[in-house]
Tab-separated table of C-alpha atoms and ligand atoms in Angstrom:
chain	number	residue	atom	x	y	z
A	1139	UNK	CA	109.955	202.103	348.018
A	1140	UNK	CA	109.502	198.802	345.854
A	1141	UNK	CA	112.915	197.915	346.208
A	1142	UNK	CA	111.461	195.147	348.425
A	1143	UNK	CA	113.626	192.057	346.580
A	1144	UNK	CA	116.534	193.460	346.520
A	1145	UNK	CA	119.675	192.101	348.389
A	1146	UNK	CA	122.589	194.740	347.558
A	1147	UNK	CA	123.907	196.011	351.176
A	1148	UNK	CA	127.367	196.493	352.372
A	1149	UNK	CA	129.058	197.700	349.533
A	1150	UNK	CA	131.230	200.737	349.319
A	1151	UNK	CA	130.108	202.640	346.286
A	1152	UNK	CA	131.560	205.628	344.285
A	1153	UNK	CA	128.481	207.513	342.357
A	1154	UNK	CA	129.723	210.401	339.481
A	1155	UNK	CA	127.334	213.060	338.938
A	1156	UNK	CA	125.492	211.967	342.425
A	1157	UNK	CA	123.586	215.613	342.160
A	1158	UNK	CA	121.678	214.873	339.203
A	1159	UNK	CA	118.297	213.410	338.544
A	1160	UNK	CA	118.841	210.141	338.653
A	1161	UNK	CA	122.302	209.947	341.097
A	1162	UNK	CA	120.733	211.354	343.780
A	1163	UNK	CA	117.645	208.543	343.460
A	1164	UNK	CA	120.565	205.826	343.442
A	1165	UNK	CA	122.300	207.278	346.110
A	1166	UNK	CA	118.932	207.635	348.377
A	1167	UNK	CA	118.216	203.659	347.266
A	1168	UNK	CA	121.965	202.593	347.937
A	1169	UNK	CA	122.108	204.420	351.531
A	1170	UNK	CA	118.726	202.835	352.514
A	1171	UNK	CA	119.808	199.376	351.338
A	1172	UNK	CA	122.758	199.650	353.776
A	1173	UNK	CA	125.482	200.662	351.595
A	1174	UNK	CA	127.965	203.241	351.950
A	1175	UNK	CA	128.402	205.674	349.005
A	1176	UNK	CA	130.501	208.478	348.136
A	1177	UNK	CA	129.064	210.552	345.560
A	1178	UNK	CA	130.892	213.022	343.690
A	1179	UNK	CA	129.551	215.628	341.058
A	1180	UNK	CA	130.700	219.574	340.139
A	1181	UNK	CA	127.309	220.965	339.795
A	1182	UNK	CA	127.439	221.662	335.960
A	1183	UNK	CA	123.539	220.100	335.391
A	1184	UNK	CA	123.399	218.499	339.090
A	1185	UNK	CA	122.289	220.778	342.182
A	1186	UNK	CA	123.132	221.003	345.531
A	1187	UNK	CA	119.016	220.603	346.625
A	1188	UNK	CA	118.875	217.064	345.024
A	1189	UNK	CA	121.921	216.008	347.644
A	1190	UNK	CA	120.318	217.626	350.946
A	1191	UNK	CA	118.242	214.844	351.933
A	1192	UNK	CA	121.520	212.634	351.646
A	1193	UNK	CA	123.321	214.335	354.133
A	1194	UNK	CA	121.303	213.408	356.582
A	1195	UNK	CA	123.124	209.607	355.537
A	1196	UNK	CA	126.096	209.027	358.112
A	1197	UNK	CA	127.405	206.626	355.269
A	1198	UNK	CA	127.427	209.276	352.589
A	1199	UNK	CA	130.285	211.347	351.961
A	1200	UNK	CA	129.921	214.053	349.201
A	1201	UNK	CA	133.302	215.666	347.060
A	1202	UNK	CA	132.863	218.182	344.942
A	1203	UNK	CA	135.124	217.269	341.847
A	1204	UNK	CA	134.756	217.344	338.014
A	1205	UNK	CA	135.702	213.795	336.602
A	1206	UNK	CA	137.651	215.532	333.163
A	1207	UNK	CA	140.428	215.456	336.169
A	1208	UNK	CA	141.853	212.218	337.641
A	1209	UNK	CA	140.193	211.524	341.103
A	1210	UNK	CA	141.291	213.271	344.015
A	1211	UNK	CA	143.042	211.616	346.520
A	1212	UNK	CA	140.262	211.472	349.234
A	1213	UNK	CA	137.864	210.109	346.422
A	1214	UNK	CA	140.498	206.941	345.273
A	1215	UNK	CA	139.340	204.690	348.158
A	1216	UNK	CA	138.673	200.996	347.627
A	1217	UNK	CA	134.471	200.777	346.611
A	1218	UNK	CA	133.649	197.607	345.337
A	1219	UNK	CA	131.425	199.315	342.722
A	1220	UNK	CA	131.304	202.778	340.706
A	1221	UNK	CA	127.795	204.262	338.790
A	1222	UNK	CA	129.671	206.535	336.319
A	1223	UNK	CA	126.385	208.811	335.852
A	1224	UNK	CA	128.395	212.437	335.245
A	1225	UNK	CA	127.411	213.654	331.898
A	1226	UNK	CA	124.692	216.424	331.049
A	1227	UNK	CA	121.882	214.704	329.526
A	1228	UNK	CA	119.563	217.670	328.254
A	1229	UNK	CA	119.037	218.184	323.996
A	1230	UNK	CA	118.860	221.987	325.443
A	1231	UNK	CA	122.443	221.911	326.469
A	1232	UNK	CA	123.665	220.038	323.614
A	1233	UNK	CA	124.571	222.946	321.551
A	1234	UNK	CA	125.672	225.459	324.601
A	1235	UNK	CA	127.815	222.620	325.976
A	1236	UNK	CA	129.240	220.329	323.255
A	1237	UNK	CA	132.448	220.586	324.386
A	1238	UNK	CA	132.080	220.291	327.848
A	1239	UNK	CA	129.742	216.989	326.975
A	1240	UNK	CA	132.394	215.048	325.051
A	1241	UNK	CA	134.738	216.225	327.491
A	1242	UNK	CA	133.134	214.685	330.307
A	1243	UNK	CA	132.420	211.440	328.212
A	1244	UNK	CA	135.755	210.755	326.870
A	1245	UNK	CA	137.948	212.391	329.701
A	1246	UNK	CA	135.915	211.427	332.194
A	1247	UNK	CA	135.275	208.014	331.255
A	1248	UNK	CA	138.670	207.680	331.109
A	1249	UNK	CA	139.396	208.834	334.306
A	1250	UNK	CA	137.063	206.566	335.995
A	1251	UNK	CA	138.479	203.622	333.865
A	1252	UNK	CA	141.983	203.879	334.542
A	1253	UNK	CA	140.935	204.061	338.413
A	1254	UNK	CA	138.722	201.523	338.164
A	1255	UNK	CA	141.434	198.945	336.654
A	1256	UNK	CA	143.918	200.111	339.398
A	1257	UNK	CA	141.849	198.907	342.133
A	1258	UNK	CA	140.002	196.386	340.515
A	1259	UNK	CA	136.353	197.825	340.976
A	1260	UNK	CA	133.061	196.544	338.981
A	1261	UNK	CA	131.843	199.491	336.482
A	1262	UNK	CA	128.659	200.291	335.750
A	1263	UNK	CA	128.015	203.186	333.128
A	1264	UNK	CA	124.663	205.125	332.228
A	1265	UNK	CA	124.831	204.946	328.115
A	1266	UNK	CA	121.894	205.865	326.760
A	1267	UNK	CA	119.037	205.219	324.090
A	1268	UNK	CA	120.700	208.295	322.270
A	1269	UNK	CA	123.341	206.046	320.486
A	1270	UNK	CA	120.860	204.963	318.385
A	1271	UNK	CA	119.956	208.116	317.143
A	1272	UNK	CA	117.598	207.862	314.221
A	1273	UNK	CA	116.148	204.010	314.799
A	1274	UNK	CA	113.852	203.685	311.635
A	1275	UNK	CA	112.331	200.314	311.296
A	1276	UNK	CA	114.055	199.106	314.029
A	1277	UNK	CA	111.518	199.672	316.856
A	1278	UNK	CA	111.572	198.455	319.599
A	1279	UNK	CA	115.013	198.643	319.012
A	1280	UNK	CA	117.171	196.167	320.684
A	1281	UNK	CA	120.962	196.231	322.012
A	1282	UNK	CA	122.106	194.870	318.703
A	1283	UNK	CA	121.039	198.174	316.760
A	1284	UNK	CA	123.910	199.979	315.785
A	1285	UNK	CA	122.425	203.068	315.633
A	1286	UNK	CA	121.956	205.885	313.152
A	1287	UNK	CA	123.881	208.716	314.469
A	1288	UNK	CA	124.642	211.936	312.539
A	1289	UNK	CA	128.315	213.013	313.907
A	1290	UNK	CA	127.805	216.269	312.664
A	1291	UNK	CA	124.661	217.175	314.318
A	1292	UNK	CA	123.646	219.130	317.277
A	1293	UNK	CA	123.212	215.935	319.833
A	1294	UNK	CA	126.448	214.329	318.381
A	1295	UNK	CA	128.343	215.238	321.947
A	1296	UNK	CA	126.302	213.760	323.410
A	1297	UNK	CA	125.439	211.000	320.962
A	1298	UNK	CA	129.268	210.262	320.323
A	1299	UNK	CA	130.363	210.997	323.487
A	1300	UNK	CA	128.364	208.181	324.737
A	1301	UNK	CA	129.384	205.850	321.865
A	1302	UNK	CA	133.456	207.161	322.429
A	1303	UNK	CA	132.394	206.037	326.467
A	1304	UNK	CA	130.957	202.651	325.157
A	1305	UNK	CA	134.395	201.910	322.916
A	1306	UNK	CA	136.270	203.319	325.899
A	1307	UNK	CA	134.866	200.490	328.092
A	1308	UNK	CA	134.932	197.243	325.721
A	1309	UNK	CA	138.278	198.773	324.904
A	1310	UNK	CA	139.278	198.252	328.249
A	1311	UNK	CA	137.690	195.440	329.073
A	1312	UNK	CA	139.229	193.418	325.956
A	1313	UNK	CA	142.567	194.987	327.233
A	1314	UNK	CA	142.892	194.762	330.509
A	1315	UNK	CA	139.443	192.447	331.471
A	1316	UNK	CA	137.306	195.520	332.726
A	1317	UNK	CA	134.580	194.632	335.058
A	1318	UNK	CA	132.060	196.747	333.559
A	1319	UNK	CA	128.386	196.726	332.491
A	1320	UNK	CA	126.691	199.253	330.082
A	1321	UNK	CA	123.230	200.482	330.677
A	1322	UNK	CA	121.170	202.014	327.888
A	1323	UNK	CA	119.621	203.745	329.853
A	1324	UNK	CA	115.637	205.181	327.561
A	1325	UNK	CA	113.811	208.345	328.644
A	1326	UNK	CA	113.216	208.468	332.572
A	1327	UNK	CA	111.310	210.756	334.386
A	1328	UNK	CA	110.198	211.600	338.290
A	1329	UNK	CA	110.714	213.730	340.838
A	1330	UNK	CA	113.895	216.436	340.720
A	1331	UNK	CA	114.378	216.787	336.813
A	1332	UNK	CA	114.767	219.741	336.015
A	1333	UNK	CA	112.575	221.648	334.003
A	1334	UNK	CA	112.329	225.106	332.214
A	1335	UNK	CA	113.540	226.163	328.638
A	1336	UNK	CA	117.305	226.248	328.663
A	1337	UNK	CA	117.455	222.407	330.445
A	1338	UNK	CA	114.362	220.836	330.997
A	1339	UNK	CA	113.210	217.566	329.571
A	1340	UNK	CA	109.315	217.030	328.380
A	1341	UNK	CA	107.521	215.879	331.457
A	1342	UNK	CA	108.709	218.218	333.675
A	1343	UNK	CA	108.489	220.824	331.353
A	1344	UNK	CA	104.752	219.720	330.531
A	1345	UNK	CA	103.715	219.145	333.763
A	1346	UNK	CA	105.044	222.581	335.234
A	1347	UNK	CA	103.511	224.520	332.265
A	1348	UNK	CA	100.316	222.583	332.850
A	1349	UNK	CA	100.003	222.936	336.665
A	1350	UNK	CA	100.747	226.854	335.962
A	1351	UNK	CA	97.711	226.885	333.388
A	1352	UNK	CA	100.901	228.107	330.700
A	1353	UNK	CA	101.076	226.965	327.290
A	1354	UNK	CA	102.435	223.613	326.736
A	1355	UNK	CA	105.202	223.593	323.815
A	1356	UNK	CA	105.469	220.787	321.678
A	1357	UNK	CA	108.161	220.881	319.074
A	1358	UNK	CA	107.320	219.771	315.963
A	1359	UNK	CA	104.512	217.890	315.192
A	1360	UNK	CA	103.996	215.835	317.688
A	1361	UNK	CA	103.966	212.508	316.386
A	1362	UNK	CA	107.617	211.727	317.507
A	1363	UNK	CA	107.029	208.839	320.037
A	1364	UNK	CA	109.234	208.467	322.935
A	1365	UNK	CA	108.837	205.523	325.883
A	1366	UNK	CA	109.352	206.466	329.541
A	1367	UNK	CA	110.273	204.672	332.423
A	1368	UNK	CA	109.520	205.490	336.044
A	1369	UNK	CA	112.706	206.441	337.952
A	1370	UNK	CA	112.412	204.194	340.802
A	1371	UNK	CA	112.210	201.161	338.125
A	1372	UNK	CA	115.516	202.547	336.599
A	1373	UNK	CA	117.021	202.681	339.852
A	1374	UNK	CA	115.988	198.819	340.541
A	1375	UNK	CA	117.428	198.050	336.938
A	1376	UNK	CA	120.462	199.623	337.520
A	1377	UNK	CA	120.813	197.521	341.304
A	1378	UNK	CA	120.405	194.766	339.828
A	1379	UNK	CA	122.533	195.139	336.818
A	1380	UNK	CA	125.717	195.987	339.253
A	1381	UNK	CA	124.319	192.431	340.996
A	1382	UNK	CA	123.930	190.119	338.088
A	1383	UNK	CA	127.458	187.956	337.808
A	1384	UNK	CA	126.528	187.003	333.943
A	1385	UNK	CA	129.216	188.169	331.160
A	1386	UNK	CA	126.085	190.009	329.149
A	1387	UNK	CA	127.654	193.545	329.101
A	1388	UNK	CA	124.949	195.623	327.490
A	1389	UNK	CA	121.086	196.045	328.459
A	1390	UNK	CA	118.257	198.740	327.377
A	1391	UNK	CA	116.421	200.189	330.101
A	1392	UNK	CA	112.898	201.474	329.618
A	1393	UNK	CA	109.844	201.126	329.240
A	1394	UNK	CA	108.451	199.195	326.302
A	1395	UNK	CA	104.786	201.351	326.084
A	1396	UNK	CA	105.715	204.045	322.981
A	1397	UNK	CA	103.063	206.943	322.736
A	1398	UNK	CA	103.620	210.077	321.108
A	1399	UNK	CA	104.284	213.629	322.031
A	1400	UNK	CA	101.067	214.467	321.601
A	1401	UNK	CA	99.285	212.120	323.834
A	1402	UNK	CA	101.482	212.675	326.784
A	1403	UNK	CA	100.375	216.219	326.921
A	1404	UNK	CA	96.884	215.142	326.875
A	1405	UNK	CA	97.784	212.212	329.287
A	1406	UNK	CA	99.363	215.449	331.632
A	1407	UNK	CA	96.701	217.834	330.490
A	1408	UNK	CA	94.290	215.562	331.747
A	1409	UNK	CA	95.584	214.453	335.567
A	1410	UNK	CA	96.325	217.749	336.351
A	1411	UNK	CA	92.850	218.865	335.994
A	1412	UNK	CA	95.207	221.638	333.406
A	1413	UNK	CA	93.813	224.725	331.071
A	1414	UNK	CA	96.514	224.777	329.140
A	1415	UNK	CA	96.689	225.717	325.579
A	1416	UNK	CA	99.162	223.314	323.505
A	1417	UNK	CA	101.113	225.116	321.048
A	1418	UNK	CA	103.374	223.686	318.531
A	1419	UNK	CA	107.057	224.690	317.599
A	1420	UNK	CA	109.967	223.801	315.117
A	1421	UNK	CA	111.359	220.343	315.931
A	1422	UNK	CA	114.549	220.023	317.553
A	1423	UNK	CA	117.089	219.289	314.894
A	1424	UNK	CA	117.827	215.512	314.300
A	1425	UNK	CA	115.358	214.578	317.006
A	1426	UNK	CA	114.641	210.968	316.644
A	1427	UNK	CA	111.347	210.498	315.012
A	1428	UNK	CA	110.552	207.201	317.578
A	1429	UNK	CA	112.146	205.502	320.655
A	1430	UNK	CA	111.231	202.384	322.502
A	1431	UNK	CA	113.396	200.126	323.967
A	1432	UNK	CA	113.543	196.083	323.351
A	1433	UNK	CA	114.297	194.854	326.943
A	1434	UNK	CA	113.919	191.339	326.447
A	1435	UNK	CA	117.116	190.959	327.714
A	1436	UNK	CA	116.699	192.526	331.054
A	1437	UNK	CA	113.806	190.785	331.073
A	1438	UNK	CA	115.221	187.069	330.773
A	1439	UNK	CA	118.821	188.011	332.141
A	1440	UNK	CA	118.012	190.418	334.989
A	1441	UNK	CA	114.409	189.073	335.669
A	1442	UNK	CA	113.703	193.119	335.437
A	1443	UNK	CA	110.556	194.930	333.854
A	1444	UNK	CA	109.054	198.038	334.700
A	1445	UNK	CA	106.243	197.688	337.243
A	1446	UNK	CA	105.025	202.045	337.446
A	1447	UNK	CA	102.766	202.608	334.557
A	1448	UNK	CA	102.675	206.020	333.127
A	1449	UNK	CA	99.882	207.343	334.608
A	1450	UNK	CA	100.759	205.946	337.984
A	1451	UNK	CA	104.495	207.542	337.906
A	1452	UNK	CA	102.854	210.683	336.283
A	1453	UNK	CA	100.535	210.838	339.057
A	1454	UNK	CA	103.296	211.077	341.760
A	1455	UNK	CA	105.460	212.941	339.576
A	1456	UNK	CA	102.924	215.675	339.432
A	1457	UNK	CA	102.382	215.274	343.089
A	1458	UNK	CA	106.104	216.656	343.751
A	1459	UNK	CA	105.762	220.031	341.208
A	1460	UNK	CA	102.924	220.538	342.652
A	1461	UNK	CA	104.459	221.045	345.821
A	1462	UNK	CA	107.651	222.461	345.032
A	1463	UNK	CA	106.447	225.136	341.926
A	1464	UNK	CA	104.080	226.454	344.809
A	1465	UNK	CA	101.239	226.623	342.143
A	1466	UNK	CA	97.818	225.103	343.319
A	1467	UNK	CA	95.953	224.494	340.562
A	1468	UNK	CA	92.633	226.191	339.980
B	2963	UDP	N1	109.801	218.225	323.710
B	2963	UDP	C1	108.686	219.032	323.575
B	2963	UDP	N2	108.499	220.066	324.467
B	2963	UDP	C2	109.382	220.289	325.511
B	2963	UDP	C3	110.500	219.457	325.648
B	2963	UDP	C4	110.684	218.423	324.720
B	2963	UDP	O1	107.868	218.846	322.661
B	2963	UDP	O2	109.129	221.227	326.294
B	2963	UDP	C5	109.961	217.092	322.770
B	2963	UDP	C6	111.361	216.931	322.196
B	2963	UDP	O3	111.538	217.718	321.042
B	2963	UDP	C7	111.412	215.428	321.920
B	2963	UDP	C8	110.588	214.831	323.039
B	2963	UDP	O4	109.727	215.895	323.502
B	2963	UDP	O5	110.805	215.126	320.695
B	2963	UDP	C9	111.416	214.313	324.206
B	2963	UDP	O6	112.281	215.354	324.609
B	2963	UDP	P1	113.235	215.278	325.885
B	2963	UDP	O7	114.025	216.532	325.906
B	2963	UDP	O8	112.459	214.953	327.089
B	2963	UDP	O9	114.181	214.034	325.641
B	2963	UDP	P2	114.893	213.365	324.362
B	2963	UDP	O10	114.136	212.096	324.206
B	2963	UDP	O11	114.741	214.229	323.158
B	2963	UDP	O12	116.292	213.198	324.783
C-alpha cells in the first residue's frame, strides 16, 4: 500500500457499485484506513469475487440494491461521505446496455442526490474522461474542455449519461448548496477488471490474450493513444479529493504519459515474455482518436500525481492474471 500520507479514518462511508473494479479497491483502502463503509452494488458489471476479501472487514456491511430505486431503508444511515461509482463503464456494453447506462446515471444520480441533500452528506462522483469524447487539439485536455460528444452515437449513454450526472450535481449544488466533487476519472487499470470480449477493457484483455499465447486484437489502427493510471494512484486521488475542503469542484484523474494502442501491446507483449500474434480489427465506432488528461489541477490543488509508472503497474497487474487465468506462460 502507498497510501502512507494519508489521514482519512473514522468516517462512515456509503460506496455505489462497491463490486466493481475500482469500488472494491476503495472499499479495501477505506476499511484499512479505519473507516467504516457500506457498499452497495446489484451485480450488473460488479461481481460478488471482487467483495470477498471485504467481508472479512467487521466495519463493512454489503446491500445488494440497484440505485435507479431510492435507497433502502437499512442503506439511508448518516455517512459523512458517499463515492457514487455505480455505472457500467465498458464501450462493449454500451450498445447492449444503453438504457440501463443512462438509467443508472440519471436515476441513479438522482437518487443518491436527493439522499445526499436530506442528510447533508459530502458527494463525490466518478465522471469520466468520456465527456470529452472526441478531444482534437485539445490534448492534454484540461477540465475546461467542453467536450466533443456525438449524442447519437454508440457511447452517448454513457457519454451523456455522465454529462446528465455532471448537470445533475452543479444543478443541485447551485440549488440547494450540494457538497459534491466531480472526478474525471481517465483510463485505469489493475487487478480485478474484467476482461474478455463482451466487457473487457484493453489491458486486461491484452494481457490475458498475451499470457495465453492468443492473438492480441487491436481495433483499428492502432494509433489511437490512450493514458493510464495505476489503480492504487486513483484510489489515493479519489481520498484525497473527498479530503480537500477547497470549493474547486472538478479534477481529471490520470496519468499524463499518452502512448498508443500499439505500443502498449508491445509494452505487454514484451513483460510477459508473450508469443502472441497482434491482429488488427475495425475501430470501435466514435472511439476517441487520443486521450490524456491535464492534471495540473490535482497537481497544485490536491498535491496529487501519479507515482506507478506503466511498466511498474503493468508488471503487478500481470502478476494477478497470471495467477488467477491459471495459465503459466511457456
Ligand atoms: N481496444 C483494443 N483491443 C481490445 C480492447 C480495446 O484495441 O481488446 C482499444 C479500444 O478500441 C480503444 C482502446 O483500446 O481504442 C481503449 O479501450 P478500452 O475499452 O480499454 O477503453 P476506452 O478508452 O475506449 O473507454
Amino acid at each position: 500500500m502507498q497510501q502512507h500520507n494519508l489521514h482519512f479514518s473514522e468516517h462512515h462511508i456509503l460506496i455505489t457499485g462497491v463490486a466493481g473494479f475500482i469500488g472494491s479497491w476503495l472499499a479495501e483502502s477505506l476499511l484499512k484506513l479505519k473507516n467504516k463503509v457500506v457498499g452497495i452494488d446489484n451485480f450488473s458489471s460488479g461481481t460478488k469475487e471482487n467483495i470477498i476479501n471485504l467481508m472479512v472487514f467487521s466495519e463493512f456491511q454489503f446491500i445488494e440494491h440497484d440505485v435507479t430505486r431510492p435507497l433502502p431503508k437499512e442503506a439511508q444511515q448518516d455517512f459523512d461521505y458517499i463515492f457514487h461509482l455505480a455505472s457500467m463503464a465498458s464501450p462493449f456494453e454500451f450498445p447492449i446496455y444503453p438504457l440501463e447506462i443512462l438509467k443508472t446515471n440519471i436515476m441513479g444520480t438522482i437518487n443518491i442526490i436527493e439522499f445526499s441533500l436530506r442528510k447533508e452528506i459530502e458527494l463525490v462522483f466518478s465522471s469520466t474522461s468520456e465527456i470529452y469524447g472526441e478531444p482534437h487539439d485539445n490534448v492534454p485536455t484540461p477540465e475546461t474542455f467542453w467536450g466533443y460528444v456525438n449524442s447519437l452515437g454508440i457511447r452517448s449513454c454513457y457519454d451523456e449519461g455522465k454529462r446528465a450526472s455532471e448537470a445533475l450535481l452543479m444543478a443541485a449544488k447551485r440549488e440547494y448548496g450540494l457538497n459534491a466533487k466531480i472526478a474525471r476519472i481517465f483510463n485505469t487499470y489493475g487487478a480485478r477488471m474484467r476482461y474478455g470480449k463482451h466487457h473487457g477493457r484493453v489491458i486486461p484483455n491484452f494481457v490475458v490474450n498475451a499470457l495465453q499465447n492468443r492473438p492480441i486484437e487491436i481495433y483499428g489502427s492502432g494509433i489511437q493513444t490512450r493514458s493510464f493510471l495505476y489503480i492504487l494512484d486513483l484510489i489515493e486521488a479519489l481520498i484525497l479529493l473527498a479530503n480537500t475542503h477547497r470549493s474547486e469542484m472538478v479534477f481529471n484523474l490520470g496519468n499524463p504519459q499518452e502512448i498508443t494502442i500499439i505500443e502498449l501491446a508491445r509494452i505487454i507483449l514484451k513483460l510477459t515474455k508473450s508469443n502472441s500474434q497482434v491482429i488488427f480489427r475495425q475501430s470501435m465506432p466514435d472511439d476517441p482518436s487520443r486521450r490524456c488528461p491535464d492534471i495540473t489541477k490535482a497537481q497544485t490543488i490536491l498535491k496529487w500525481h501519479p507515482k506507478i509508472d506503466l511498466e511498474d503497474g503493468l508488471r503487478r497487474t500481470i502478476n494477478f492474471y497470471r495467477k488467477t487465468i491459471n495459465s503459466p506462460i511457456n
